[in-house]
XYZ file of C-alpha atoms in Angstrom:
694
model
C 0.000 0.000 0.000
C 1.074 3.593 -0.508
C 0.228 6.623 1.589
C -2.825 8.543 0.463
C -2.401 12.183 -0.543
C -5.537 14.187 -1.274
C -3.484 16.618 -3.395
C -2.704 13.844 -5.872
C -4.984 13.651 -8.897
C -4.096 10.983 -11.434
C -4.720 12.112 -14.978
C -3.555 8.873 -16.524
C -4.915 5.424 -15.721
C -1.585 3.931 -16.801
C 0.175 5.709 -13.957
C -2.272 4.288 -11.439
C -1.729 0.785 -12.794
C 2.014 1.368 -12.716
C 1.925 2.213 -9.017
C -0.199 -0.815 -8.187
C 2.055 -3.094 -10.209
C 5.203 -1.678 -8.606
C 3.786 -2.068 -5.142
C 2.733 -5.657 -5.757
C 6.283 -6.442 -6.829
C 7.677 -4.743 -3.731
C 5.214 -6.556 -1.496
C 5.181 -10.133 -2.690
C 8.447 -11.218 -4.326
C 10.940 -13.084 -2.101
C 12.934 -9.888 -2.145
C 14.335 -7.530 0.389
C 16.813 -6.918 3.173
C 14.335 -5.668 5.748
C 15.102 -3.678 8.876
C 13.825 -5.078 12.156
C 11.700 -1.977 12.775
C 9.913 -2.621 9.468
C 9.736 -6.406 8.890
C 7.975 -7.784 5.785
C 4.833 -8.687 7.711
C 2.384 -8.319 4.809
C 4.588 -10.327 2.449
C 4.963 -13.153 4.977
C 1.187 -13.499 5.267
C 1.385 -15.088 1.813
C 3.204 -17.948 3.557
C 0.785 -18.101 6.459
C 3.339 -16.781 8.928
C 3.337 -13.615 11.014
C 6.442 -13.016 13.127
C 5.636 -11.825 16.630
C 7.646 -9.100 18.341
C 8.994 -11.775 20.680
C 10.198 -13.791 17.650
C 11.843 -10.722 16.110
C 13.561 -9.777 19.378
C 14.877 -13.306 19.866
C 16.253 -13.404 16.318
C 17.828 -9.947 16.637
C 19.544 -10.672 19.951
C 20.825 -14.061 18.785
C 22.377 -12.540 15.653
C 25.940 -11.241 15.569
C 27.913 -8.839 13.394
C 31.586 -9.641 12.792
C 33.528 -6.409 12.334
C 35.951 -8.345 10.124
C 33.167 -8.056 7.555
C 30.591 -10.789 8.089
C 27.743 -12.107 10.182
C 27.194 -14.832 12.747
C 24.881 -16.171 15.427
C 24.859 -17.475 18.976
C 24.211 -21.227 18.890
C 24.472 -22.159 22.559
C 23.839 -20.511 25.944
C 27.596 -20.510 26.579
C 28.646 -17.763 24.187
C 29.302 -20.069 21.229
C 29.078 -18.214 17.914
C 28.896 -19.721 14.428
C 30.116 -18.057 11.250
C 31.935 -18.974 8.033
C 35.486 -20.214 7.708
C 36.057 -17.464 5.156
C 34.903 -14.870 7.699
C 37.243 -16.426 10.272
C 40.196 -16.874 7.914
C 41.706 -13.465 8.656
C 41.932 -14.340 12.343
C 43.191 -17.830 11.490
C 45.995 -16.170 9.552
C 46.827 -13.827 12.425
C 47.180 -16.633 14.988
C 49.143 -18.840 12.589
C 52.916 -19.086 12.455
C 55.466 -20.574 10.102
C 55.264 -23.762 12.192
C 51.474 -23.823 12.662
C 49.413 -22.856 9.630
C 45.849 -23.074 10.928
C 44.450 -21.847 7.619
C 45.548 -25.084 5.981
C 45.382 -27.523 8.896
C 42.310 -26.176 10.631
C 41.926 -25.640 14.362
C 39.811 -27.587 16.831
C 39.870 -28.199 20.546
C 37.631 -29.952 23.057
C 38.728 -27.797 26.003
C 37.693 -24.217 26.673
C 41.136 -23.598 28.145
C 42.657 -24.273 24.714
C 40.374 -21.937 22.773
C 42.625 -19.445 20.987
C 42.118 -15.747 21.669
C 41.947 -13.621 18.517
C 44.181 -10.533 18.418
C 41.714 -7.994 17.054
C 38.266 -9.477 16.482
C 35.197 -7.488 17.508
C 31.645 -8.833 17.365
C 28.466 -6.821 17.928
C 24.912 -7.599 19.017
C 22.202 -5.072 18.123
C 20.536 -4.111 21.418
C 18.224 -1.271 20.395
C 17.111 0.951 17.503
C 15.760 4.497 17.828
C 14.466 6.728 15.043
C 16.401 10.016 15.243
C 15.389 11.344 11.821
C 13.678 14.482 13.064
C 16.510 15.331 15.422
C 19.096 15.079 12.626
C 16.973 17.135 10.232
C 16.143 19.784 12.821
C 19.852 20.589 13.088
C 19.791 21.941 9.532
C 18.267 25.419 9.225
C 16.534 26.663 6.079
C 18.986 29.536 5.614
C 22.004 27.211 5.574
C 23.807 26.525 2.320
C 24.668 22.937 1.375
C 28.105 22.960 3.008
C 26.770 24.425 6.256
C 23.925 21.903 6.275
C 26.356 19.007 5.848
C 28.454 20.272 8.764
C 25.346 20.646 10.913
C 24.152 17.147 9.997
C 27.512 15.583 10.848
C 27.782 17.557 14.089
C 24.328 16.472 15.257
C 25.033 12.832 14.406
C 28.293 12.984 16.376
C 26.417 14.550 19.306
C 23.741 11.838 19.266
C 26.350 9.088 19.173
C 28.407 10.595 22.000
C 25.358 11.119 24.226
C 24.292 7.530 23.660
C 27.771 6.135 24.344
C 28.070 8.170 27.547
C 24.592 7.167 28.747
C 24.660 3.462 27.886
C 28.267 2.406 27.331
C 27.071 0.695 24.158
C 28.624 1.143 20.744
C 26.372 3.801 19.199
C 26.077 4.447 15.467
C 23.638 6.681 13.602
C 22.717 4.864 10.398
C 21.403 6.584 7.276
C 18.671 4.464 5.684
C 17.061 4.965 2.264
C 19.995 7.281 1.401
C 18.921 9.870 3.951
C 15.219 9.090 4.110
C 15.603 8.054 7.735
C 18.291 8.182 10.413
C 18.366 5.546 13.138
C 20.498 5.236 16.251
C 21.692 1.638 16.549
C 23.179 0.576 19.886
C 25.389 -2.505 20.018
C 26.795 -4.635 22.786
C 30.441 -4.962 21.795
C 32.645 -7.967 22.535
C 36.405 -7.963 21.938
C 37.487 -11.106 23.814
C 36.607 -13.619 21.134
C 38.306 -17.030 20.968
C 38.525 -19.562 18.174
C 36.954 -22.944 18.914
C 36.787 -24.759 15.569
C 37.684 -24.290 11.929
C 38.148 -27.048 9.336
C 40.957 -27.225 6.821
C 40.780 -24.594 4.103
C 40.553 -27.399 1.547
C 37.268 -28.567 3.093
C 35.880 -25.089 3.770
C 36.775 -23.613 0.387
C 36.330 -26.785 -1.625
C 36.586 -26.126 -5.353
C 38.555 -22.915 -4.798
C 37.984 -19.873 -6.963
C 36.659 -22.062 -9.787
C 33.585 -22.988 -7.733
C 33.294 -19.654 -5.913
C 29.909 -17.985 -6.587
C 28.601 -21.142 -8.257
C 26.209 -23.941 -7.434
C 25.968 -26.958 -6.956
C 28.544 -26.660 -4.151
C 30.154 -28.890 -1.542
C 31.774 -26.580 1.043
C 32.170 -27.005 4.802
C 32.453 -23.237 5.185
C 31.936 -23.064 8.941
C 33.827 -21.863 12.006
C 32.965 -21.504 15.681
C 34.135 -18.874 18.143
C 33.319 -18.310 21.798
C 32.634 -14.863 23.202
C 34.122 -14.059 26.592
C 33.587 -11.261 29.083
C 35.681 -10.848 32.232
C 37.592 -13.942 31.134
C 34.462 -16.112 31.292
C 32.185 -17.359 28.502
C 29.248 -15.032 27.977
C 25.873 -16.339 29.102
C 24.009 -15.951 25.819
C 20.376 -16.247 26.827
C 19.290 -15.503 23.278
C 20.596 -18.169 20.935
C 19.349 -20.302 18.066
C 18.534 -23.935 18.723
C 19.832 -26.502 16.254
C 17.765 -28.490 13.760
C 19.892 -31.182 12.096
C 17.093 -32.213 9.758
C 17.327 -28.886 8.014
C 14.681 -27.399 5.760
C 12.564 -29.271 3.235
C 12.191 -28.219 -0.381
C 9.856 -25.198 -0.705
C 9.984 -24.551 3.051
C 9.957 -20.938 4.255
C 13.298 -19.880 5.751
C 14.870 -16.660 7.017
C 18.329 -15.112 6.990
C 19.119 -12.571 9.731
C 22.449 -10.956 8.899
C 24.375 -7.840 7.968
C 24.390 -7.320 4.179
C 27.193 -4.928 3.259
C 25.896 -2.616 0.547
C 23.539 -2.541 -2.415
C 22.763 0.074 -5.062
C 19.106 -0.709 -5.757
C 17.980 2.812 -4.863
C 20.744 4.545 -6.824
C 19.757 6.902 -9.607
C 20.519 5.870 -13.173
C 23.433 8.312 -13.455
C 25.039 6.850 -10.343
C 24.786 3.391 -11.874
C 26.431 4.715 -15.036
C 29.265 6.090 -12.902
C 29.691 2.679 -11.316
C 29.657 0.953 -14.706
C 31.882 3.313 -16.675
C 34.320 4.434 -14.011
C 34.270 2.914 -10.546
C 34.144 -0.802 -11.335
C 36.844 -0.695 -14.054
C 39.056 1.360 -11.731
C 38.760 -1.054 -8.811
C 39.133 -4.164 -10.973
C 42.310 -2.754 -12.499
C 43.681 -2.104 -9.028
C 42.817 -5.648 -7.890
C 44.576 -7.168 -10.903
C 47.728 -5.177 -10.188
C 47.721 -6.082 -6.509
C 47.221 -9.763 -7.313
C 50.267 -9.618 -9.578
C 52.318 -8.193 -6.709
C 51.154 -10.880 -4.287
C 51.677 -13.760 -6.717
C 55.217 -12.560 -7.345
C 55.839 -12.295 -3.605
C 54.466 -15.732 -2.749
C 56.845 -17.413 -5.199
C 59.761 -16.515 -2.915
C 59.055 -19.454 -0.625
C 56.528 -21.448 1.448
C 56.426 -18.870 4.239
C 55.792 -16.046 1.777
C 53.019 -18.143 0.245
C 51.434 -18.593 3.681
C 51.613 -14.883 4.408
C 50.078 -13.855 1.087
C 47.449 -16.562 0.654
C 44.625 -14.973 2.643
C 45.033 -11.634 0.877
C 45.022 -13.412 -2.473
C 41.854 -15.255 -1.510
C 40.157 -12.001 -0.522
C 41.169 -10.224 -3.713
C 40.165 -13.118 -5.973
C 36.830 -13.317 -4.183
C 36.343 -9.579 -4.608
C 37.355 -9.684 -8.258
C 34.861 -12.414 -9.080
C 32.088 -10.620 -7.195
C 32.797 -7.261 -8.829
C 33.062 -8.835 -12.274
C 29.661 -10.439 -11.773
C 28.163 -7.186 -10.554
C 29.659 -5.312 -13.498
C 28.074 -7.859 -15.831
C 24.736 -6.667 -14.493
C 25.570 -3.050 -15.275
C 26.647 -4.110 -18.767
C 23.370 -5.991 -19.265
C 21.220 -3.822 -21.534
C 18.001 -5.328 -20.192
C 18.910 -4.654 -16.562
C 19.946 -1.076 -17.287
C 16.862 -0.502 -19.430
C 14.703 -1.690 -16.545
C 16.423 0.649 -14.116
C 16.091 3.557 -16.537
C 12.415 2.847 -17.169
C 11.730 2.516 -13.437
C 13.346 5.902 -12.823
C 11.512 7.585 -15.697
C 8.159 6.232 -14.530
C 8.840 7.293 -10.959
C 9.759 10.812 -12.095
C 6.511 10.939 -14.097
C 4.593 10.147 -10.926
C 6.332 12.995 -9.136
C 5.718 15.387 -12.038
C 1.979 14.588 -11.973
C 1.748 16.162 -8.528
C 2.734 19.884 -8.488
C 3.546 19.791 -4.780
C 5.838 16.780 -5.187
C 7.443 18.221 -8.305
C 8.257 21.457 -6.493
C 9.646 19.623 -3.471
C 11.542 16.762 -5.122
C 11.617 17.216 -8.890
C 15.091 18.738 -9.266
C 16.907 16.045 -7.267
C 17.770 13.797 -10.213
C 19.277 16.583 -12.323
C 21.280 17.761 -9.323
C 22.729 14.288 -8.851
C 23.505 13.983 -12.569
C 25.540 17.201 -12.559
C 27.338 16.266 -9.355
C 28.323 12.859 -10.706
C 29.795 14.555 -13.782
C 31.889 16.753 -11.491
C 32.989 13.735 -9.447
C 34.347 11.997 -12.550
C 36.858 14.805 -13.062
C 38.636 14.147 -9.769
C 37.754 10.561 -8.758
C 40.768 8.862 -10.350
C 43.203 11.283 -8.741
C 41.530 10.872 -5.345
C 41.764 7.088 -5.665
C 45.488 6.992 -6.437
C 46.571 9.803 -4.110
C 46.595 7.319 -1.250
C 49.023 4.912 0.388
C 47.854 1.372 -0.364
C 48.944 -1.954 0.997
C 51.074 -1.141 4.015
C 49.443 -1.588 7.414
C 52.182 0.469 9.038
C 51.685 3.351 6.601
C 47.997 3.224 7.478
C 48.854 3.346 11.184
C 51.017 6.422 10.565
C 48.205 8.288 8.840
C 45.763 7.427 11.642
C 48.215 8.570 14.326
C 48.908 11.898 12.602
C 45.177 12.538 12.187
C 44.319 11.364 15.696
C 46.582 13.790 17.551
C 45.311 16.665 15.404
C 41.594 15.866 15.516
C 40.964 14.633 19.055
C 41.864 17.926 20.807
C 39.089 19.640 18.802
C 35.466 19.802 20.009
C 33.809 16.524 19.050
C 31.380 18.114 16.575
C 34.230 19.719 14.610
C 36.285 16.571 14.065
C 36.590 14.615 10.854
C 34.595 11.415 10.475
C 36.324 8.500 12.161
C 37.668 10.571 15.060
C 34.527 11.343 17.056
C 34.415 10.170 20.660
C 31.943 7.429 19.776
C 34.380 6.069 17.177
C 37.618 6.188 19.171
C 37.269 2.838 20.998
C 37.020 0.979 17.685
C 39.840 3.024 16.155
C 42.189 2.283 19.070
C 41.241 -1.395 19.041
C 42.443 -1.657 15.440
C 45.430 0.648 15.895
C 46.782 -1.282 18.882
C 46.231 -4.747 17.420
C 49.075 -7.157 18.261
C 48.515 -9.079 15.008
C 51.785 -9.903 13.214
C 53.158 -7.581 10.540
C 55.539 -8.953 7.915
C 58.027 -6.341 6.781
C 58.952 -8.019 3.498
C 55.269 -8.241 2.539
C 54.732 -4.621 3.578
C 57.631 -3.535 1.379
C 56.402 -5.487 -1.646
C 52.855 -4.148 -1.361
C 53.934 -0.567 -0.710
C 56.361 -0.550 -3.648
C 53.680 -1.970 -5.917
C 51.081 0.535 -4.748
C 53.415 3.480 -5.288
C 54.219 2.179 -8.759
C 50.488 2.086 -9.510
C 50.115 5.693 -8.387
C 53.121 6.710 -10.484
C 51.663 4.953 -13.540
C 48.203 6.473 -13.138
C 49.116 10.024 -12.073
C 51.347 12.542 -13.812
C 55.009 12.777 -12.680
C 54.417 16.336 -11.480
C 51.380 15.365 -9.385
C 51.623 16.749 -5.852
C 51.234 13.287 -4.301
C 54.040 11.828 -6.426
C 56.355 14.722 -5.574
C 55.724 14.401 -1.834
C 56.079 10.622 -1.680
C 58.722 9.806 -4.285
C 60.710 12.941 -4.930
C 63.392 11.750 -7.349
C 63.469 8.140 -6.140
C 61.787 5.002 -7.445
C 58.844 3.308 -5.698
C 61.106 0.392 -4.752
C 63.699 2.687 -3.190
C 61.128 4.644 -1.221
C 59.300 1.529 -0.003
C 62.556 -0.060 1.130
C 63.628 3.067 3.012
C 60.228 3.555 4.652
C 59.730 -0.037 5.782
C 63.323 -0.594 6.877
C 63.344 2.674 8.804
C 59.995 2.536 10.574
C 59.297 1.058 13.993
C 55.514 1.214 13.752
C 55.216 -2.555 13.957
C 55.838 -1.981 17.684
C 52.449 -1.645 19.424
C 54.025 0.154 22.374
C 55.442 2.825 20.072
C 52.031 3.388 18.511
C 50.556 3.804 21.995
C 53.309 6.228 23.043
C 52.724 8.410 19.990
C 48.981 8.561 20.681
C 49.533 9.287 24.375
C 52.217 11.878 23.592
C 49.852 13.816 21.380
C 50.780 16.343 18.742
C 54.139 17.186 20.346
C 55.302 13.568 20.218
C 54.126 13.089 16.643
C 55.709 16.323 15.425
C 58.986 15.360 17.099
C 59.010 11.851 15.641
C 61.600 11.028 12.990
C 59.983 7.734 12.056
C 59.910 7.881 8.231
C 56.285 6.774 7.941
C 55.181 9.375 10.485
C 57.179 12.021 8.607
C 55.546 10.981 5.326
C 52.077 11.040 6.895
C 52.719 14.544 8.252
C 53.846 15.734 4.820
C 50.833 14.189 3.077
C 48.174 15.289 5.549
C 47.628 18.870 4.260
C 47.121 17.612 0.706
C 44.801 14.822 1.896
C 42.754 17.259 3.965
C 42.389 19.619 1.019
C 41.203 16.758 -1.194
C 38.689 15.572 1.399
C 37.439 19.124 1.938
C 36.879 19.556 -1.805
C 34.900 16.299 -1.904
C 32.754 17.253 1.087
C 31.961 20.709 -0.267
C 31.457 19.820 -3.940
C 30.160 16.237 -3.932
C 28.954 14.986 -0.554
C 27.194 18.213 0.443
C 25.188 18.082 -2.809
C 24.525 14.343 -3.111
C 23.328 14.006 0.489
C 20.330 16.405 0.351
C 19.471 15.418 -3.231
C 19.389 11.740 -2.266
C 17.314 12.641 0.768
C 14.773 14.367 -1.488
C 14.403 11.220 -3.592
C 13.968 9.151 -0.432
C 11.180 11.482 0.724
C 9.570 11.187 -2.693
C 9.565 7.392 -2.415
C 7.951 7.588 1.009
C 5.318 9.975 -0.365
C 4.417 7.515 -3.124
C 5.015 4.102 -1.559
C 5.125 4.659 2.193
C 7.434 2.120 3.844
C 6.314 -0.847 1.749
C 9.931 -1.135 0.671
C 13.312 -1.830 2.190
C 16.445 0.365 2.250
C 19.729 -0.387 0.534
C 22.096 -2.518 2.599
C 24.303 -0.692 5.134
C 26.165 -3.525 6.961
C 23.514 -3.428 9.665
C 21.132 -6.144 10.790
C 18.459 -7.105 8.260
C 15.973 -9.921 7.792
C 15.619 -11.719 4.464
C 13.099 -14.454 3.732
C 12.518 -17.003 0.992
C 11.982 -20.645 0.210
C 14.340 -23.566 -0.281
C 14.252 -24.064 -4.019
C 16.391 -25.146 -6.980
C 16.480 -23.162 -10.209
C 16.949 -23.481 -13.988
C 20.643 -23.615 -14.917
C 22.619 -24.272 -18.107
C 19.678 -25.856 -19.885
C 18.910 -28.154 -16.962
C 17.949 -27.707 -13.313
C 20.070 -27.178 -10.214
C 18.886 -29.305 -7.257
C 17.884 -27.611 -4.046
C 20.539 -29.598 -2.159
C 23.776 -31.525 -2.679
C 25.031 -34.541 -0.706
C 28.238 -36.197 0.471
C 27.870 -38.623 -2.436
C 28.313 -35.643 -4.727
C 31.316 -34.324 -2.801
C 33.286 -37.542 -3.196
C 32.167 -37.909 -6.807
C 33.346 -34.378 -7.614
C 36.739 -35.062 -6.076
C 37.136 -38.306 -8.015
C 35.915 -36.676 -11.227
C 38.866 -34.266 -10.989
C 41.260 -37.089 -10.018
C 41.532 -35.533 -6.547
C 43.747 -32.764 -7.928
C 44.373 -29.191 -6.806
C 41.260 -27.425 -5.501
C 39.246 -30.635 -5.875
C 41.360 -32.732 -3.548
C 39.941 -33.473 -0.106
C 41.715 -33.575 3.261
C 42.911 -37.102 3.952
C 40.557 -37.443 6.901
C 37.615 -37.512 4.456
C 38.966 -40.636 2.770
C 40.101 -42.247 6.019
C 36.647 -41.855 7.565
C 34.480 -42.144 4.478
C 32.896 -45.405 5.622
C 31.800 -43.809 8.894
C 29.875 -41.095 7.064
C 26.254 -41.160 5.980
C 26.835 -40.235 2.337
C 23.207 -39.207 1.869
C 23.807 -36.311 4.280
C 22.915 -32.976 2.660
C 25.991 -30.779 2.205
C 24.835 -27.448 0.731
C 21.438 -26.073 -0.305
C 19.946 -22.998 -1.954
C 17.071 -20.662 -1.185
C 15.507 -17.536 -2.675
C 16.600 -15.429 0.322
C 17.917 -12.040 -0.771
C 21.551 -11.662 0.355
C 24.827 -9.982 -0.598
C 28.390 -9.703 0.715
C 28.321 -9.153 4.476
C 25.674 -11.859 4.862
C 28.458 -14.438 4.955
C 28.109 -16.322 8.228
C 24.415 -15.526 8.618
C 22.283 -18.334 10.015
C 19.460 -19.792 7.971
C 16.536 -20.366 10.336
C 13.029 -21.789 10.086
C 9.757 -20.429 11.474
C 10.676 -21.798 14.909
C 13.910 -19.770 14.799
C 15.950 -22.980 14.616
C 19.236 -23.257 12.709
C 18.802 -25.178 9.457
C 21.858 -23.832 7.642
C 24.655 -21.304 7.324
C 24.889 -18.770 4.476
C 28.289 -18.707 2.762
C 27.748 -17.594 -0.829
C 25.410 -16.618 -3.617
C 25.279 -18.219 -7.041
C 26.819 -16.478 -10.047
C 23.372 -15.355 -11.181
C 22.894 -13.479 -7.900
C 25.776 -11.049 -8.414
C 23.818 -8.485 -10.475
C 21.421 -8.560 -7.512
C 23.374 -5.637 -6.149
C 21.216 -3.572 -8.510
C 18.095 -5.656 -9.259
C 16.737 -8.783 -7.559
C 15.875 -11.714 -9.871
C 13.582 -14.167 -8.089
C 13.914 -16.802 -10.822
C 17.671 -17.360 -10.564
C 18.964 -15.434 -7.535
C 19.950 -18.005 -4.927
C 21.618 -17.867 -1.544
C 23.955 -20.824 -0.973
C 24.215 -22.322 2.514
C 25.926 -25.116 4.419
C 23.310 -27.605 5.586
C 22.966 -28.022 9.346
C 23.178 -31.810 8.946
C 26.599 -31.577 7.254
C 27.976 -29.500 10.125
C 26.943 -31.994 12.802
C 27.947 -34.988 10.656
C 31.396 -33.453 10.176
C 31.811 -32.609 13.858
C 30.828 -36.125 14.955
C 32.436 -38.319 12.319
C 35.179 -36.325 10.579
C 36.695 -34.192 13.336
C 35.665 -36.136 16.455
C 34.545 -32.883 18.085
C 31.738 -34.557 19.964
C 31.631 -32.017 22.799
C 31.160 -29.184 20.326
C 28.534 -31.169 18.426
C 26.632 -31.883 21.631
C 26.820 -28.235 22.655
C 25.128 -26.981 19.503
C 22.639 -29.866 19.551
C 21.720 -28.985 23.133
C 22.627 -32.399 24.490
């Protein structure tokens, strides 16, 4: 349904039919990443299910956000959290050594005392949500220009977050939904003592490697378990999901609570063109270059291969995802649909004089601003230090000591009081830093900047002078001591005097670059962000005027609820089954002669006869997901675990822009495979019993 407006007089029956058709699509397709304040109640009535507030609260409080970039869920009352192996792999890498490579060998223990503490993992639970839209908007006065309004908006958001943090002690973030249509204060319980309990071998978790990534049928054991601690004791997680080893039947209604990263379904057509013609090609080119650097580095030896492997995995995963998304933008039918949708929506606005006066100029404003952004976007992208963690630390330290003494409302984003605990947690991470890898990545990144910018570019002059990227990288990495956590702490504690007195070459470089970086950021805020923000907000208000809230916002890496049914789909002239089995896993390995990415850990062959080969391995559903949903639980109407999201099929990648119910599928590990593996492959019976509630 859409909100009534007595000022609206439809002069064209087609427009009325268009609205009704659009709303029926919004309401009844298995589409949407819905906020918990606005669940898809009407749509779920089609399935004979209405979630109660108690059900929604239980699901919300049992769901977890991994700040490494994924999702998870509590699966026992003792703080046990489930996510994907590929969400956990960064922490696996950080706790690994040359002697113990947990990425390859896996990690599992039956004793809590042996659970391995992660160096810098933060997980969040969403405790509350408050609508602060009117408060944010009231901070912007009518006589303000766009730049002043942006400053006022940011200042009010910082004030809201600080007040909330001071009052509750909870992580407090103001989230923009519908591209400025609403602002919500999300409060999170934050946990930073998180310990690894179980992860299989990479060969089992990432079976099929990059060849099978974003495809289906699949056969992956992409699971990991952590335990959350507080005051050195496991958290009593009263809200958790019970386990259902039977899983979901074909055509059964299921749900995915998780934290989808970002989508562009509400973008204007010109913003999609910018993504297609500029942003995606730019990022893909960068990924290719960085992969070349890492592949060259890893050839130096087994230890270099270990150090680089996780980064390579992340980049290859990103490349395949971005390539699939770009294919959607290059699809004439998809783009034609988006263009037609926008044109029809603008016609609806134009039919109402009040709406046209209030919102009608927003699209043209965005178009002109995007054109201006193109002129500077490449330079802004390459006028940065890529690759080196220590160079990143230096830039944060230089900014920190300059920004934090200012009043909170006047600081740059990232340095407000509400953001400092997270910033320090990352900055003071004891995770290992490998100098030879830092040097290789920094040299490669500087070479990229040199290739893409002119030799007389200000950034090139400041960073390189008359030396080569290799020479500069070697001097910077060999001369810095920023891999020492204590030094980073001393510089922060010493403030601006200590940083200005430092002769550390990376600190010196960061000081020299900071004025140029600030000028670039200021130009972007005043010429791009200050214009796009209110224009996007106008379009959001227009959507609310026409459709009400019978729609969902673009993803923002905050908790959402997706729903759908367990269902196969047409594929390559045949049909993909809704599930795969252990029979298929062994057959696939044998079909590739057990080579390379299709080999299995030896334990699978040693214990094959103890396995029930009819056990479901992976399955697909129509649930609407995207990157960030990795590690999300798949639950049934009873809020029981039936699976674990780990991927989407290749057809789902253009879903960043348009959802396709026919072929979009979320790929999940079946709950039965997880318990079968714990019992009969890894002999982790205590862990299996814990999640089964035995």
